XYZ file of C-alpha atoms in Angstrom:
620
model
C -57.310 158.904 -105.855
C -54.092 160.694 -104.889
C -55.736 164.126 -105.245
C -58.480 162.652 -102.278
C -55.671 161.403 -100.055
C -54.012 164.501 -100.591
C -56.450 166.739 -99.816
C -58.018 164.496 -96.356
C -54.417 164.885 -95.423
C -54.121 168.229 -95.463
C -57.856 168.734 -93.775
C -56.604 166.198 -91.102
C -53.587 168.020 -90.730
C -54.901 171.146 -89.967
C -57.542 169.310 -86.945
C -54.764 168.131 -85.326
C -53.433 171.818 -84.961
C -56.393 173.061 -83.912
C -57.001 170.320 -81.773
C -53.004 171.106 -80.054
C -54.202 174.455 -79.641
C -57.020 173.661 -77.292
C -54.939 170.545 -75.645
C -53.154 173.839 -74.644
C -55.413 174.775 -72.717
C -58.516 172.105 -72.618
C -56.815 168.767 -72.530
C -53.436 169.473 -70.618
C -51.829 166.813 -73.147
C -48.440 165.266 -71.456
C -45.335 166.054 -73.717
C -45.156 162.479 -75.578
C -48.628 162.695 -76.672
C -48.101 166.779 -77.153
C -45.805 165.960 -79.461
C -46.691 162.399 -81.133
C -49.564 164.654 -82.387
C -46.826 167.393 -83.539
C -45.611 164.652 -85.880
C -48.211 162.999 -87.090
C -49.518 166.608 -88.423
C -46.245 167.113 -90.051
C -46.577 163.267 -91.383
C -49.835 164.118 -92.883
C -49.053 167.523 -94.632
C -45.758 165.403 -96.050
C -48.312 162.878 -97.213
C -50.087 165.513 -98.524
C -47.542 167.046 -100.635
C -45.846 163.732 -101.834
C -49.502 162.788 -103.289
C -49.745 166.057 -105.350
C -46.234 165.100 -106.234
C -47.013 161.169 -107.527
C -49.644 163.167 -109.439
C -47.122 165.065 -110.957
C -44.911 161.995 -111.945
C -47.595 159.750 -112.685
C -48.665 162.792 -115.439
C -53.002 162.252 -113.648
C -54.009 164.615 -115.425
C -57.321 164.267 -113.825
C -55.799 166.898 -111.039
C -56.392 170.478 -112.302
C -53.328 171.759 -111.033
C -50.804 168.796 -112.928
C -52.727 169.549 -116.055
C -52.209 173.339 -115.611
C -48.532 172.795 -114.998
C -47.491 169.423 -116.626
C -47.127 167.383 -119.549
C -46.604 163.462 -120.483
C -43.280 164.278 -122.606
C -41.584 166.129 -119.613
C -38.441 164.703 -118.198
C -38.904 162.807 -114.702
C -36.891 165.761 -113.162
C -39.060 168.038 -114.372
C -42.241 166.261 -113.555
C -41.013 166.509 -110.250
C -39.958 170.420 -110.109
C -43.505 170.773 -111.645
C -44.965 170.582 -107.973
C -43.791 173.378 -107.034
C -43.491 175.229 -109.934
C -47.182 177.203 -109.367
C -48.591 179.204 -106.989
C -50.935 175.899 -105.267
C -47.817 173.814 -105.031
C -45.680 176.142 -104.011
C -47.760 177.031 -101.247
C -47.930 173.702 -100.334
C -44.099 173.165 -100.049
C -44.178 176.254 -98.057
C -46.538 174.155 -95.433
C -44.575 171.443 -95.465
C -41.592 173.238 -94.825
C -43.412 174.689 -91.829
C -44.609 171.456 -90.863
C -40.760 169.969 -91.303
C -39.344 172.626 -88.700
C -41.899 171.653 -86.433
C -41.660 168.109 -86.510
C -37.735 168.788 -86.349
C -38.333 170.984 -82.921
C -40.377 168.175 -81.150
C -37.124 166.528 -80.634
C -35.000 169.143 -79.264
C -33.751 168.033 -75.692
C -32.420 170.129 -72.773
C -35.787 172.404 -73.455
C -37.463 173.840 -70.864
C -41.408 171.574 -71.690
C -43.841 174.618 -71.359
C -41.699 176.692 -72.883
C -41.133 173.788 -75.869
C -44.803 173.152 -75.658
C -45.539 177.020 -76.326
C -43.117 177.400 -79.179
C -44.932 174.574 -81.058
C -48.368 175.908 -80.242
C -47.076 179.213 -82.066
C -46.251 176.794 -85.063
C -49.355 174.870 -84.852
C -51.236 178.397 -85.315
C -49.280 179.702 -88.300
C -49.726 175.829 -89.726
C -53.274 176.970 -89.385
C -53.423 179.941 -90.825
C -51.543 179.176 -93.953
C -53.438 175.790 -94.134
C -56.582 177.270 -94.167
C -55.268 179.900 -96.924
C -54.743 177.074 -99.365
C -57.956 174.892 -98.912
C -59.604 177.855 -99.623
C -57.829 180.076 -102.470
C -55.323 177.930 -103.249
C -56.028 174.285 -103.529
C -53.872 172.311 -105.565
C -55.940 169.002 -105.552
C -59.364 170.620 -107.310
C -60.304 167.749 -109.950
C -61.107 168.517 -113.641
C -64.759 168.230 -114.161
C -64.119 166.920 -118.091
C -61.560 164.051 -118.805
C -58.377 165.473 -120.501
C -55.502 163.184 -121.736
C -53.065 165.764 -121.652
C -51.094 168.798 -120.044
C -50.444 171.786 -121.075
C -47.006 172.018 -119.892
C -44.477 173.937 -117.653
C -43.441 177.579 -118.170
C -39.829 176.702 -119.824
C -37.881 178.983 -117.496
C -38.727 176.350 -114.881
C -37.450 173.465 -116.816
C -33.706 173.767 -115.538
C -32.153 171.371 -113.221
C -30.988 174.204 -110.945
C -34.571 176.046 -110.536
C -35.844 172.585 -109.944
C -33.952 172.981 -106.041
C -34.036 176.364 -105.768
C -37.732 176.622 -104.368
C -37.171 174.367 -101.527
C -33.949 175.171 -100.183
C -35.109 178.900 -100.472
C -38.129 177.899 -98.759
C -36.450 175.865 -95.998
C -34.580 179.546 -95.251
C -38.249 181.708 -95.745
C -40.183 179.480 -93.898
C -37.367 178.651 -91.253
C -37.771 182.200 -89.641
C -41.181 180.649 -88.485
C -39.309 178.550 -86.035
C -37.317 181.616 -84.591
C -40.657 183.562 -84.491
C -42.240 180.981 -82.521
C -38.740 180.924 -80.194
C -38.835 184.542 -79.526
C -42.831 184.873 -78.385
C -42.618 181.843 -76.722
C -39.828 183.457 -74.657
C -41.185 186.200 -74.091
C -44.582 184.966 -72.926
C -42.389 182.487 -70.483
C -40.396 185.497 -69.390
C -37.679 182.408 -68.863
C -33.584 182.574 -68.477
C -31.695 183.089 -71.369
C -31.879 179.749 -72.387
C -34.153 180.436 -75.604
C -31.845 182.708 -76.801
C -29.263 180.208 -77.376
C -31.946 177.882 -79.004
C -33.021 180.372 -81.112
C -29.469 181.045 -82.275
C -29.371 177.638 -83.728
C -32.446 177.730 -85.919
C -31.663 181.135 -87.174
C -28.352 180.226 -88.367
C -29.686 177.201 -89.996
C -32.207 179.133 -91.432
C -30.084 181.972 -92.827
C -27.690 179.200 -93.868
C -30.773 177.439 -96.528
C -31.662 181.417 -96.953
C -28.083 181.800 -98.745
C -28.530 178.848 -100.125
C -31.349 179.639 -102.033
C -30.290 182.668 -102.778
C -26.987 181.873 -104.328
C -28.961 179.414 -106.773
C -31.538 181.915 -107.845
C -28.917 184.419 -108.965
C -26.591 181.535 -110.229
C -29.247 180.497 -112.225
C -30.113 183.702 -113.347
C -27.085 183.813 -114.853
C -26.669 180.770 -116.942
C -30.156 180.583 -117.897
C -31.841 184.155 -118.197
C -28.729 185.062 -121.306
C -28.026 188.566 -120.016
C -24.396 188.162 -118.462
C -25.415 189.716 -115.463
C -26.319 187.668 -111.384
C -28.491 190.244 -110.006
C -31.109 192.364 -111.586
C -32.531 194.157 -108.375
C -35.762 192.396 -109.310
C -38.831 192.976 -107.064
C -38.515 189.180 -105.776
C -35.000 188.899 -105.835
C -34.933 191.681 -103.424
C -37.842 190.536 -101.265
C -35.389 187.169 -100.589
C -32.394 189.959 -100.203
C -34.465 191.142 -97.568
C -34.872 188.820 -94.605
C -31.250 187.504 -95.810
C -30.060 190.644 -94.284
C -31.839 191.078 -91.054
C -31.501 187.157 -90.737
C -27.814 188.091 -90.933
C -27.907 191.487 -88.334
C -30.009 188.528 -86.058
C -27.263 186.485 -86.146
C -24.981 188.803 -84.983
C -26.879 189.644 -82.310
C -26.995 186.424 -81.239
C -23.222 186.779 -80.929
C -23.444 189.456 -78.319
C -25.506 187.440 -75.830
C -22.369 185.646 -74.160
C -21.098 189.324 -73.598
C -24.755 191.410 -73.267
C -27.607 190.205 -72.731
C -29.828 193.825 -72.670
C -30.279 194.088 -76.017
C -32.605 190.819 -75.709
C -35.997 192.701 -76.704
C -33.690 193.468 -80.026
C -33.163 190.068 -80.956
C -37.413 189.413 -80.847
C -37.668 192.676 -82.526
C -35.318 191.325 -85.522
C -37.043 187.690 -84.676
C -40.551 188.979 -85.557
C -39.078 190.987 -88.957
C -37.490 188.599 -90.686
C -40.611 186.071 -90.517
C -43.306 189.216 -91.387
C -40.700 190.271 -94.246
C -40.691 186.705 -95.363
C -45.061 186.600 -94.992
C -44.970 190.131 -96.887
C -42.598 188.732 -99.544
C -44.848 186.064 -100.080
C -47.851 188.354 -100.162
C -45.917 190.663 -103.071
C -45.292 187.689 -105.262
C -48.333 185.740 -104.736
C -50.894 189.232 -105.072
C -50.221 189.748 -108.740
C -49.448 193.524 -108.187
C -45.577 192.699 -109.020
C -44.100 191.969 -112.860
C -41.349 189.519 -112.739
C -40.326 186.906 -114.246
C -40.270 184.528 -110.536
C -43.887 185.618 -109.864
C -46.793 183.557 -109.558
C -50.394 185.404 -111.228
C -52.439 185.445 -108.474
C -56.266 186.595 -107.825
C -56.939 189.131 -105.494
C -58.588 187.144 -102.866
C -55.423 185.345 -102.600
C -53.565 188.729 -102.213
C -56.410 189.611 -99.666
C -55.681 186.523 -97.475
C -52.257 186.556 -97.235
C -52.388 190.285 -96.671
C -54.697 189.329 -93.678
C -52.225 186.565 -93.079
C -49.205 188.918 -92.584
C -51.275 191.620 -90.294
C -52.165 188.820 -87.943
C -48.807 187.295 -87.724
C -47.259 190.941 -87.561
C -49.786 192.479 -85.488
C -49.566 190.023 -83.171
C -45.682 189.694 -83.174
C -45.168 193.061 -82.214
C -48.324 193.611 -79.973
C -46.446 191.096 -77.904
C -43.231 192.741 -78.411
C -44.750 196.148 -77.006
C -46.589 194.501 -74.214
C -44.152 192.164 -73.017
C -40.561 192.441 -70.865
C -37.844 190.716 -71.290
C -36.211 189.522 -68.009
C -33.912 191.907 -66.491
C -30.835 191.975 -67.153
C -27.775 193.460 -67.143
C -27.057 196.596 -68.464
C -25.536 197.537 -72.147
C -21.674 198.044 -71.731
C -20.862 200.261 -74.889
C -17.521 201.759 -74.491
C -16.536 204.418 -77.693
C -15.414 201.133 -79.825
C -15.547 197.683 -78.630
C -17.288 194.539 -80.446
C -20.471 195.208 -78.828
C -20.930 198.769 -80.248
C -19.414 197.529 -83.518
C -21.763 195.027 -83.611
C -24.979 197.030 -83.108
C -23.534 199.757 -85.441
C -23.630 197.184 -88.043
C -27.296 196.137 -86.940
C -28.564 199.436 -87.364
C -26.624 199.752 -90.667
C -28.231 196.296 -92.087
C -31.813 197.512 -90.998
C -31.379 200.346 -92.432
C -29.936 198.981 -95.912
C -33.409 196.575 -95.436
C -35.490 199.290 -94.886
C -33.667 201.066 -98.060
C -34.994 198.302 -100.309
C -38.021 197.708 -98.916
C -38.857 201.613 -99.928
C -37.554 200.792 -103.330
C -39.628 197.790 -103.864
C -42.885 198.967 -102.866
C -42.750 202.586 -103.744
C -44.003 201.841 -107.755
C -46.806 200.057 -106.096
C -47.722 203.175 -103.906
C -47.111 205.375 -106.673
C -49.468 203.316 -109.246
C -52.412 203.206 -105.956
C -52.333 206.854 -105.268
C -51.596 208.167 -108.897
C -52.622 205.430 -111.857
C -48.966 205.943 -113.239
C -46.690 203.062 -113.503
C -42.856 203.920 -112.612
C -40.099 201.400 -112.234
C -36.930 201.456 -109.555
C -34.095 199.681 -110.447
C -30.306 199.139 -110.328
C -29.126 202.757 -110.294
C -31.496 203.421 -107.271
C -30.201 200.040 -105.499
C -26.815 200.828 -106.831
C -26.835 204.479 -105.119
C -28.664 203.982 -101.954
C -28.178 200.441 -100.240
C -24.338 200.000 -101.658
C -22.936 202.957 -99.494
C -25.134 201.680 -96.873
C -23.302 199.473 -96.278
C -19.954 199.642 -97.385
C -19.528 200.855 -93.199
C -20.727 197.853 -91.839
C -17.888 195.942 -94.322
C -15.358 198.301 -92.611
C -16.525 197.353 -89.269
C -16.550 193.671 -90.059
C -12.723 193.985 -90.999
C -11.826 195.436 -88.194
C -13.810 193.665 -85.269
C -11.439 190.566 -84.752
C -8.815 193.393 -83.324
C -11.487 194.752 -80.862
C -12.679 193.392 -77.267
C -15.770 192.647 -75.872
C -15.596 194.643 -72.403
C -13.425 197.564 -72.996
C -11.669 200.114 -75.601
C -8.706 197.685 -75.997
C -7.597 196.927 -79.390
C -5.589 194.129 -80.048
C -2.500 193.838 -82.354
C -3.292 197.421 -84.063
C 0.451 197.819 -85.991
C -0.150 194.622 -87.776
C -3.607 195.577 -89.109
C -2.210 198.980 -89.634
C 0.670 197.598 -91.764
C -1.729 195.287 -93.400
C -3.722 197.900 -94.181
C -0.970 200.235 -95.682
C 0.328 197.916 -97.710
C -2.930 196.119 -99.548
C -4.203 199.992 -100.338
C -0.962 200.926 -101.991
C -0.775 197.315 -103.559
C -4.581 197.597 -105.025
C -3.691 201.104 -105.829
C -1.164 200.518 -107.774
C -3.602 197.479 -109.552
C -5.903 199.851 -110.103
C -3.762 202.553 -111.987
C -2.088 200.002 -114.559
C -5.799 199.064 -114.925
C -8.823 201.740 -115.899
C -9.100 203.010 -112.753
C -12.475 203.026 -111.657
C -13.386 204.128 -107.888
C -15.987 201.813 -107.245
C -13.916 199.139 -108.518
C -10.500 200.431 -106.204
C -13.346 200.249 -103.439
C -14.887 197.308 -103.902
C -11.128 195.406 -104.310
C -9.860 196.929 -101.054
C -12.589 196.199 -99.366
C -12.934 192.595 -100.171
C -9.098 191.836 -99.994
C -9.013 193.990 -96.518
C -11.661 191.718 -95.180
C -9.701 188.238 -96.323
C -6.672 189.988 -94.656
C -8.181 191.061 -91.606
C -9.845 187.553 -90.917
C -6.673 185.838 -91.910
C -4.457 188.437 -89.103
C -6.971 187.453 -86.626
C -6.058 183.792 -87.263
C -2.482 183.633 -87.227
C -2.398 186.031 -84.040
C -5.564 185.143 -81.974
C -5.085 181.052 -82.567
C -2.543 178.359 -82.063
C -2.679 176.693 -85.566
C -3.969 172.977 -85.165
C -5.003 171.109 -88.428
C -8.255 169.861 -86.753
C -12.074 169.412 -86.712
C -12.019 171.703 -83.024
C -9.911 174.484 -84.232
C -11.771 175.367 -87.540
C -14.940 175.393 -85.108
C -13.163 178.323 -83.572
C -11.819 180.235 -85.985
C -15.501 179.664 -88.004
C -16.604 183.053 -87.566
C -13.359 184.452 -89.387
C -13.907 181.716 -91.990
C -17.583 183.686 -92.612
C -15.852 187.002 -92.783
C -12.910 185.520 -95.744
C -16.121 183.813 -97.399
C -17.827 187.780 -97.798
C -14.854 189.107 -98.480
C -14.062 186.449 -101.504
C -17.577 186.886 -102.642
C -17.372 191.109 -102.575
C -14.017 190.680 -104.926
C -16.132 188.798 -107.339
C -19.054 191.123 -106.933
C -16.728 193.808 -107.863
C -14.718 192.520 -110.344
C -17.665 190.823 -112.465
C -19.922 194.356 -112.236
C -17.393 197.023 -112.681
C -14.874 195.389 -114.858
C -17.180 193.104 -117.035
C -16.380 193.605 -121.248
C -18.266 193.361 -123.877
C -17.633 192.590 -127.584
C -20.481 192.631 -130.692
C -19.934 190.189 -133.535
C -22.123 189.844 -136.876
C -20.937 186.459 -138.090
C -21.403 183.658 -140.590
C -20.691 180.033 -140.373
C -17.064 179.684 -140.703
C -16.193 182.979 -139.305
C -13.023 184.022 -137.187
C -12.815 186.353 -134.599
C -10.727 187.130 -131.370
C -11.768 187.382 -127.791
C -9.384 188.259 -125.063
C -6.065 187.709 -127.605
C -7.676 184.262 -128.186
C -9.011 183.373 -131.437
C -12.598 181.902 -131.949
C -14.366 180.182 -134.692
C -18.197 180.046 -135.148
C -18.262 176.596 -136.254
C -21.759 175.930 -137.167
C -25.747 176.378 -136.152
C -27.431 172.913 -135.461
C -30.640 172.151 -134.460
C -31.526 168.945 -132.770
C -34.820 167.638 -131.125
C -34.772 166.630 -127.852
C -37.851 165.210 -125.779
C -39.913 168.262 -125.422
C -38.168 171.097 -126.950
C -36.136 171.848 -130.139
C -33.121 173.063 -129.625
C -30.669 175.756 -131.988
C -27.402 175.680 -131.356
C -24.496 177.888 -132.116
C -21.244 176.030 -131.938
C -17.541 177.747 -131.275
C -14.238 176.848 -131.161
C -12.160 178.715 -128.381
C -8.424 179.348 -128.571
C -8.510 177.226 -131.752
C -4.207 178.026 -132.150
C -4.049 175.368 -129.969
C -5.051 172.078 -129.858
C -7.113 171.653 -127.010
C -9.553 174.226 -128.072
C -12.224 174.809 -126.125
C -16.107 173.933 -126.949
C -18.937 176.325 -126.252
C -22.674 176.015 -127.108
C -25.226 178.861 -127.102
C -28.131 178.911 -128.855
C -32.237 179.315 -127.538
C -34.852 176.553 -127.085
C -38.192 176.233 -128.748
C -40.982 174.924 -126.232
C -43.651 173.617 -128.547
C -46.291 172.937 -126.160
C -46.100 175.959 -124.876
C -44.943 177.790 -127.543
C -41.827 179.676 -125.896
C -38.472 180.668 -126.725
C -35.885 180.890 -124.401
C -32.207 181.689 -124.513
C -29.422 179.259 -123.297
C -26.149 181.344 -122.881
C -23.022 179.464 -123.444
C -20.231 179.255 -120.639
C -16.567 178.883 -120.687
C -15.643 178.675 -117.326
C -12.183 179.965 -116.350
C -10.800 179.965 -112.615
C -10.116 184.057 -113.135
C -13.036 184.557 -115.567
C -15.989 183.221 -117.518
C -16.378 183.932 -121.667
C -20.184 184.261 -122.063
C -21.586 183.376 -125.588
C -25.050 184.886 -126.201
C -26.527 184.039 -129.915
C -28.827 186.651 -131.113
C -31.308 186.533 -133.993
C -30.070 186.001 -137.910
C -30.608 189.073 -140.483
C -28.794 188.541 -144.086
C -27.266 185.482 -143.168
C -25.354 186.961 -140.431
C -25.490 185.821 -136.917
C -25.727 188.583 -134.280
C -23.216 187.081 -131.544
C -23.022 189.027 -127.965
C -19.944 187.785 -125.887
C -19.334 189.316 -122.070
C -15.800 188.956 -120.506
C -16.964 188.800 -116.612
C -13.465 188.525 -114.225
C -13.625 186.712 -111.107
C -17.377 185.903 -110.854
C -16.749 182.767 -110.170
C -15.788 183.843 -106.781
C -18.957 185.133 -105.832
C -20.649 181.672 -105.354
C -17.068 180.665 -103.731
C -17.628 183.180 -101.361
C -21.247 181.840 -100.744
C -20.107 178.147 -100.276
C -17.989 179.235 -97.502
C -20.804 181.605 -95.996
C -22.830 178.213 -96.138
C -20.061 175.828 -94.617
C -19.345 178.623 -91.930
C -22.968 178.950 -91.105
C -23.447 174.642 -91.279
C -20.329 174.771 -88.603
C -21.688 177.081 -86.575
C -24.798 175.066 -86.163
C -22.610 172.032 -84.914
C -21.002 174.755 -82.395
C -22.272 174.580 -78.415
């Protein structure tokens, strides 16, 4: 029964948008009834998704999908994640997400209507088009022709509480860019004031804000879960949300520029119109089955064939209206030889560019296995050597904007960044050379700490201090800036000066790690609700007597007969011990345990990224 109600719902759903599309221009709707039937086609697709969800949960097994990607013994949570945890559901999260935005936009007030009424037309249309992608390849409420009393279970590397929110918060920052598409056509089909631009400021920052969001989870989770010590692979997907992330971000900042210049307006629906079609093309990549990683659904090629189509129309269209178009004169582009304006598009060009860089990198071994049948891979050292010094400048620039104007070559307070400057480089100099000095590493830690320093200057000599709600509004775009530069020190310190140590061991073995002494206290094996679970079990710092406990061990899936490995963490506010238990050969354990300084401030540095960019939101 719910797979019936879910599936009319969707069907209905997708009427009403067509039927908005000709109110357009058949019906003339008034803007109540224009946008009561915005909602209730938003209501419906929610309905839709929250029925192949009670499937889930209620373990009907009658639905195809749930008995592809569930079982009876899985916990609630899990149950749950299992929704979206396929390609059907997923898809269908990634319509109600659209939906959501929509339904979110029909109450925005102090909009011009047409223009309003246009924006959610655009919506309505790409509410078609992906609609009509998953009633046709990809629905998730087909009904098993045989009865079955069972599932056959979710892929284990989806049973973790934090993949279970990854998908939609990653999805509310994909699928958010739809909004800011619609913004920027509908603007320039109304040819209107400015106005749009400051609405679409708001919906890309909360976009890019879920974006990070996601983001941050995916490699955080990555980290605890996947048992290789390491945040960030450079894997296909991984990159292909790395990708909109950073023209979301160069969008952002062009935002910025529009209370000082408003010319580079056709630039801001240029970046509008990439970061959607990078998130369509990202979706096509992962969803096409021509990628191997380990966050990619197996998909059919008709399904690769639609969304393909999907992303040509959306893109096609996009910029055909981009081309054909003008934005409303303006004034002209004030670039002096170094203001905020030209550091600002200097640091657009630089993110497109690094975008651009990865984009090459991802779909080159797909070009390469088309034209030539060979199979190559591109990985870290090519990311590592090409998109890094990319954009290493546009860090620079960011440290030094708060001293610049907007109008002229003025720069503000230059001996105290200068001193600042002087003295953190000989201070993380003189780090570095009592440490193994590694350049990328002296780099990296300048960087970062020039960045916090910079932002913190600006601060103390651009601001009266107040300890209230009004002031940190202001000073919120420094607070970004100290939340990148906290998250590059981490970066840094966790990839360049990361240790490893290799331990056989028995039960009842001693060994030291980082001048601390460890014991491998036992293996145990317990059986939890649907997996069986090896654990080995250490002692930390056992000289004193609050030793620490840490668990790592794998995970036996028996329904779906997997093994996966569970990494255990000792977290530290200056560094995390990661245990990784190998396999056993003549009694002895093979233990793996990575020393990784300061990662911890990486997802600091993205918590205040995400508070910033929530603030900002708040900001007129």
């Amino acid at each position: 029964m719910s797979s019936l109600i879910g599936f009319l719902s969707l069907v209905f759903a997708i009427g009403i948008n067509f039927y908005l599309i000709l109110s357009r221009y058949i019906f003339k709707f008034k803007k109540q009834r224009f946008n009561f039937s915005i909602r209730l086609s938003s209501l419906l697709t929610l309905l839709s998704f929250f029925s192949l969800m009670y499937a889930y949960v209620t373990s009907d097994f009658s639905n195809y999908n749930v008995f592809q990607n569930s079982h009876s013994d899985k916990p609630l949570i899990y149950k749950i994640s299992g929704t979206w945890g396929n390609h059907e559901g997923s898809m269908l999260l990634w319509l109600c997400m659209l939906s959501i935005f929509s339904f979110l936009f029909s109450f925005s007030k102090n909009i011009e209507n047409n223009f309003q009424k246009l924006t959610l037309i655009i919506q309505a249309f790409l509410h078609i088009l992906f609609g009509l992608f998953i009633v046709f390849t990809s629905n998730p409420f087909l009904v098993n022709s045989i009865f079955v009393d069972e599932g056959l279970g979710l892929n284990p590397i989806l049973q973790d509480p934090g993949l279970a929110v990854h998908p939609p918060i990653l999805y509310a920052g994909y699928v958010g860019y739809s909004i800011v598409f619609s913004i920027a056509i509908a603007g320039l089909f109304q040819n209107t004031d400015d106005e749009w631009l400051y609405v679409a400021k708001k919906w890309s920052l909360i976009s890019w804000t879920f974006l990070t969001g996601g983001i941050a989870l995916g490699s955080y989770w990555a980290y605890y879960e996947l048992g290789w010590g390491g945040w960030w692979f450079w894997d296909p997907v991984e990159n292909i949300s790395l990708m909109p992330w950073i023209a979301g971000l160069a969008l952002v900042h062009s935002l910025i520029m529009v209370r000082g210049e408003q010319a580079i307006k056709k630039w801001i629906v240029f970046l509008s119109i990439l970061c959607f079609s990078l998130s369509v093309f990202g979706t096509f990549l992962v969803r096409s089955g021509i990628l191997t990683s380990v966050h990619s659904f197996a998909a059919d090629a008709s399904r690769g064939i639609f969304i393909l189509l999907i992303f040509f129309i959306i893109t096609g269209f996009g910029f055909l209206v981009f081309l054909l178009k003008e934005p409303k004169k303006s004034n002209n582009l004030n670039l002096f030889f170094i203001n905020k304006v030209s550091a600002l598009l200097i640091n657009n060009i630089l993110m497109i560019i690094a975008t651009l860089t990865i984009l090459l990198g991802t779909i080159y071994p797909i070009i390469i296995e088309v034209l030539y049948n060979k199979r190559i891979s591109v990985g870290g050292p090519y990311f590592n050597s090409t998109v890094i010094p990319i954009m290493i400048p546009g860090f620079l620039l960011m440290s030094i904007a708060p001293i610049l104007s907007w109008q002229t070559n003025k720069i503000n307070n230059s001996k105290k960044y200068v001193l600042g400057f002087i003295i953190l480089s000989i201070l993380v100099l003189i780090q570095s050379y009592f440490l193994d000095f590694n350049t990328w590493g002296f780099i990296g830690l300048l960087l970062g700490f020039w960045i916090i320093l910079a932002s913190i200057i600006a601060i103390f000599t651009s601001y009266k201090i107040k300890l209230n709600i009004k002031f940190f509004k202001i000073i919120n775009p420094h607070i970004a800036h100290i939340g990148v530069g906290i998250a590059i020190v981490g970066i840094t310190c966790s990839s360049v000066f990361q240790n490893e140590l290799d331990f056989n061991l028995i039960e009842g073995d001693e060994f030291t790690v980082n001048g601390k002494t460890v014991l491998f206290e036992k293996i145990e094996t317990t059986n939890q609700i649907n997996f069986q679970a090896l654990r080995g079990k250490f002692l930390y710092d056992i000289e004193k007597n609050l030793s620490k406990k840490i668990e790592a061990g794998k995970n036996y899936y028996p329904v779906s007969k997997m093994i996966t490995s569970e990494a255990g963490i000792l977290h530290q506010w200056n560094k995390d011990i990661y245990f990784i238990l190998g396999d056993q050969k003549n009694n002895e354990w093979f233990v793996k345990v990575l020393i990784n300084p300061f990662v911890s401030f990486i997802w600091l540095g993205v918590i205040v990224m995400m508070y910033s960019g929530l603030i900002a939101v708040t900001r007129r």
